[in-house]
Amino acid sequence: MGTIVSDNQKLPSKEILKEIFAGSRATIPMVVGAIPFGIIFGTLADQSGLSPIAAIAMSIFVFAGSSQFIALGLLAAGTGPLIIIATTFIVNLRHLLYSAAIVDDVKHLSAPWRALIAFGLTDESFATIADKIRKSDDAWRLKSVQWFYLGSFSTMYGNWILCTIIGITLGELVPGMSNWGLDFAMSATFIGMVLPYLNTRPMMACVLVAGAMSLGTADMPHKLGLMVSALSALAVGLSYHLVSRKKKS
């Protein structure tokens, strides 16, 4: 097979396919939790006054689970487009943290690649790529990070669109599916994503603070509690890490 040139890095086509499939495989556990989430979105779309075509288009062009659910609720309440855009923007502010976490690892890529990564940086794909980066060396990052990410993104993206279509279909055949509690699978998935990182005291402190703050700020409007919890957890975890490193030195 030949080679494909990307950002001044030559990688054999066989290796590219290997990285794409590796990214896809690493994301499959996340997909399992996202399946019921996507199906529920599809079942709720019609109840919220969104046509099947519009619901599928939202999953294709927006591709943001929590924001899509919030948009459905606001649409059902007759909210104006500016309020919907502003609310979903606030909810997705957590992606600024995701971007900051991997910016140094993708800054060598071309603008089109960075745009694709920005579009597809879901919670699940971020967790997958961040874990892979943490376990890999600089040589892998410079040559392969975009292909691994492409596999992860494609898997999540295809799954989300497919599950939206399944949900729309099932919503017409099986009324009341949205009340089955299937969305718990997503919570279980995120718990599974966090557990492997609980191997240091700063990380445990970070998770505990995030959990406590999320409960304490649950009633904040526009899901602002998510940002407050995340920033509080980051501050505590980073402070703990810096103090621990200073004591060791």
Coordinates of C-alpha atoms in Angstrom, one line a residue:
M1 CA 0.0 0.0 0.0
G2 CA 1.1 3.6 -0.5
T3 CA 1.5 6.4 1.9
I4 CA -0.6 9.4 2.9
V5 CA 0.9 12.7 3.7
S6 CA -0.5 14.7 6.5
D7 CA 1.0 17.8 8.1
N8 CA 4.4 16.9 6.9
Q9 CA 4.3 13.5 8.4
K10 CA 4.3 10.4 6.2
L11 CA 2.5 7.4 7.5
P12 CA 1.8 4.2 5.5
S13 CA -1.8 3.7 4.5
K14 CA -1.8 0.4 6.5
E15 CA -0.8 2.2 9.6
I16 CA -3.4 4.9 9.1
L17 CA -6.2 2.3 8.9
K18 CA -4.7 0.6 12.0
E19 CA -5.0 3.8 13.9
I20 CA -8.5 4.5 12.7
F21 CA -9.7 1.1 13.7
A22 CA -7.9 1.4 17.1
G23 CA -9.7 4.7 17.8
S24 CA -13.0 3.1 16.8
R25 CA -12.4 0.0 19.1
A26 CA -11.4 2.3 22.0
T27 CA -14.6 4.2 21.7
I28 CA -17.0 1.2 21.6
P29 CA -17.5 1.0 25.4
M30 CA -18.6 4.7 25.2
V31 CA -20.9 3.9 22.3
V32 CA -22.7 1.3 24.4
G33 CA -23.7 4.0 26.9
A34 CA -24.6 6.5 24.2
I35 CA -27.0 4.2 22.3
P36 CA -30.0 4.6 24.6
F37 CA -29.2 8.3 24.9
G38 CA -29.5 8.7 21.2
I39 CA -32.6 6.6 20.9
I40 CA -34.4 8.6 23.6
F41 CA -33.5 11.8 21.7
G42 CA -35.2 10.4 18.7
T43 CA -38.3 9.4 20.6
L44 CA -38.6 12.8 22.2
A45 CA -38.2 14.8 19.0
D46 CA -41.7 14.3 17.7
Q47 CA -43.2 15.0 21.1
S48 CA -41.3 18.3 21.1
G49 CA -42.7 19.4 17.8
L50 CA -39.6 18.6 15.8
S51 CA -40.1 16.8 12.5
P52 CA -38.1 13.6 11.8
I53 CA -36.0 15.3 9.1
A54 CA -35.3 18.2 11.5
A55 CA -34.3 15.8 14.3
I56 CA -31.9 13.9 12.0
A57 CA -30.5 17.2 10.7
M58 CA -29.9 18.4 14.2
S59 CA -27.9 15.2 15.0
I60 CA -25.9 15.6 11.8
F61 CA -25.0 19.3 12.1
V62 CA -25.2 19.9 15.9
F63 CA -23.9 16.6 17.2
A64 CA -24.1 17.5 20.9
G65 CA -26.3 15.3 23.0
S66 CA -27.0 17.4 26.1
S67 CA -27.5 20.5 24.0
Q68 CA -29.9 18.8 21.7
F69 CA -32.0 17.6 24.6
I70 CA -32.1 21.1 26.0
A71 CA -33.0 22.6 22.6
L72 CA -35.9 20.1 22.4
G73 CA -37.2 21.3 25.7
L74 CA -36.9 24.9 24.8
L75 CA -38.5 24.3 21.4
A76 CA -41.4 22.6 23.1
A77 CA -41.8 25.6 25.4
G78 CA -41.9 28.0 22.4
T79 CA -38.6 29.6 23.3
G80 CA -37.0 32.0 20.7
P81 CA -33.9 31.0 18.7
L82 CA -31.6 33.5 20.4
I83 CA -32.4 32.1 23.9
I84 CA -31.9 28.5 22.6
I85 CA -28.5 29.4 21.0
A86 CA -27.3 31.2 24.2
T87 CA -28.5 28.4 26.5
T88 CA -26.8 25.6 24.5
F89 CA -23.7 27.7 24.2
I90 CA -23.4 28.0 28.0
V91 CA -24.1 24.2 28.4
N92 CA -21.2 23.5 26.0
L93 CA -18.7 25.8 27.7
R94 CA -17.2 22.6 29.2
H95 CA -15.7 21.9 25.8
L96 CA -13.4 24.9 26.3
L97 CA -11.8 22.8 29.0
Y98 CA -11.5 19.8 26.7
S99 CA -9.9 21.9 24.0
A100 CA -7.4 23.4 26.5
A101 CA -6.5 19.9 27.6
I102 CA -5.4 18.7 24.1
V103 CA -4.5 21.9 22.3
D104 CA -0.8 21.2 22.7
D105 CA -1.2 17.7 21.2
V106 CA -3.0 18.8 18.0
K107 CA -1.5 22.3 17.4
H108 CA 0.8 20.8 14.7
L109 CA -2.2 19.7 12.6
S110 CA -3.6 21.7 9.7
A111 CA -6.6 24.0 10.2
P112 CA -9.1 21.5 8.5
W113 CA -8.0 18.8 10.9
R114 CA -8.3 21.1 14.0
A115 CA -11.8 22.1 12.7
L116 CA -12.9 18.5 12.5
I117 CA -11.5 17.8 16.0
A118 CA -13.4 20.8 17.3
F119 CA -16.6 19.7 15.7
G120 CA -16.5 16.2 17.0
L121 CA -15.0 16.7 20.5
T122 CA -17.7 15.0 22.5
D123 CA -17.3 13.9 26.1
E124 CA -16.7 10.3 24.9
S125 CA -14.2 11.1 22.2
F126 CA -12.3 13.5 24.5
A127 CA -12.0 10.8 27.2
T128 CA -10.8 8.3 24.6
I129 CA -8.2 10.5 22.9
A130 CA -7.0 12.0 26.2
D131 CA -6.4 8.6 27.6
K132 CA -4.5 7.5 24.4
I133 CA -2.4 10.6 24.4
R134 CA -1.5 10.1 28.1
K135 CA -0.3 6.6 27.3
S136 CA 1.6 7.5 24.1
D137 CA 4.9 9.2 23.2
D138 CA 5.5 12.3 21.1
A139 CA 6.3 10.4 18.0
W140 CA 2.8 8.8 18.0
R141 CA 1.2 12.2 18.7
L142 CA 2.9 13.9 15.8
K143 CA 2.1 11.2 13.3
S144 CA -1.0 9.4 14.4
V145 CA -3.2 11.4 16.8
Q146 CA -5.5 12.7 14.0
W147 CA -6.1 9.2 12.6
F148 CA -6.9 7.7 16.0
Y149 CA -9.3 10.6 16.7
L150 CA -10.9 10.1 13.3
G151 CA -11.8 6.5 14.2
S152 CA -13.2 7.6 17.6
F153 CA -15.2 10.5 16.1
S154 CA -16.6 8.5 13.2
T155 CA -17.8 5.8 15.5
M156 CA -19.6 8.2 17.9
Y157 CA -20.9 10.3 15.0
G158 CA -22.3 7.4 13.1
N159 CA -23.8 5.8 16.2
W160 CA -25.5 9.1 17.2
I161 CA -27.1 9.6 13.8
L162 CA -28.2 5.9 13.6
C163 CA -29.7 5.9 17.1
T164 CA -31.6 9.1 16.3
I165 CA -33.2 7.4 13.4
I166 CA -33.9 4.3 15.5
G167 CA -35.5 6.5 18.2
I168 CA -37.7 8.3 15.7
T169 CA -38.9 5.0 14.3
L170 CA -39.4 3.3 17.7
G171 CA -41.1 6.5 19.0
E172 CA -43.8 6.0 16.4
L173 CA -44.2 2.3 17.2
V174 CA -43.7 2.2 21.0
P175 CA -45.3 5.2 22.8
G176 CA -43.8 6.1 26.1
M177 CA -40.2 4.9 25.5
S178 CA -38.8 8.1 26.9
N179 CA -40.1 7.1 30.4
W180 CA -38.2 3.8 30.5
G181 CA -35.1 5.4 32.2
L182 CA -32.7 4.3 29.5
D183 CA -30.7 7.5 29.9
F184 CA -29.1 6.0 33.1
A185 CA -26.8 4.1 30.7
M186 CA -25.0 7.4 29.9
S187 CA -24.4 8.1 33.6
A188 CA -23.0 4.6 34.1
T189 CA -20.7 5.2 31.1
F190 CA -19.3 8.4 32.5
I191 CA -18.7 6.7 35.8
G192 CA -16.8 4.0 34.0
M193 CA -14.8 6.7 32.2
V194 CA -13.7 8.3 35.4
L195 CA -12.8 5.2 37.5
P196 CA -9.5 4.4 35.7
Y197 CA -8.2 7.9 36.6
L198 CA -8.7 7.5 40.3
N199 CA -5.1 6.4 41.0
T200 CA -3.8 9.5 42.6
R201 CA -4.9 11.7 45.6
P202 CA -5.2 14.9 43.5
M203 CA -7.4 13.1 41.0
M204 CA -9.6 11.6 43.8
A205 CA -9.9 15.1 45.4
C206 CA -10.9 16.5 42.0
V207 CA -13.6 13.9 41.5
L208 CA -15.0 14.3 45.0
V209 CA -15.2 18.1 44.7
A210 CA -16.8 17.8 41.2
G211 CA -19.4 15.4 42.6
A212 CA -20.2 17.5 45.7
M213 CA -20.3 20.8 43.7
S214 CA -22.6 19.3 41.0
L215 CA -25.1 18.3 43.7
G216 CA -24.8 21.7 45.4
T217 CA -25.2 23.7 42.1
A218 CA -27.8 21.4 40.5
D219 CA -30.5 24.2 40.7
M220 CA -28.4 26.9 38.9
P221 CA -30.1 28.1 35.7
H222 CA -28.9 27.1 32.2
K223 CA -26.8 24.3 33.6
L224 CA -24.2 26.8 34.9
G225 CA -23.6 24.3 37.7
L226 CA -21.6 22.2 35.3
M227 CA -19.0 24.9 34.8
V228 CA -18.9 25.9 38.4
S229 CA -18.3 22.2 39.4
A230 CA -15.7 21.6 36.7
L231 CA -13.7 24.8 37.5
S232 CA -13.9 24.1 41.3
A233 CA -12.7 20.5 40.8
L234 CA -9.9 21.7 38.5
A235 CA -8.8 24.3 41.1
V236 CA -8.7 21.8 43.9
G237 CA -7.1 19.0 41.9
L238 CA -4.4 21.3 40.5
S239 CA -3.7 22.9 43.9
Y240 CA -3.4 19.5 45.5
H241 CA -1.0 18.3 42.7
L242 CA 1.2 21.4 43.0
V243 CA 1.4 21.2 46.8
S244 CA 2.2 17.5 46.6
R245 CA 4.9 18.1 44.0
K246 CA 6.4 20.9 46.1
K247 CA 6.6 18.7 49.2
K248 CA 8.4 15.9 47.2
S249 CA 10.9 18.4 45.9

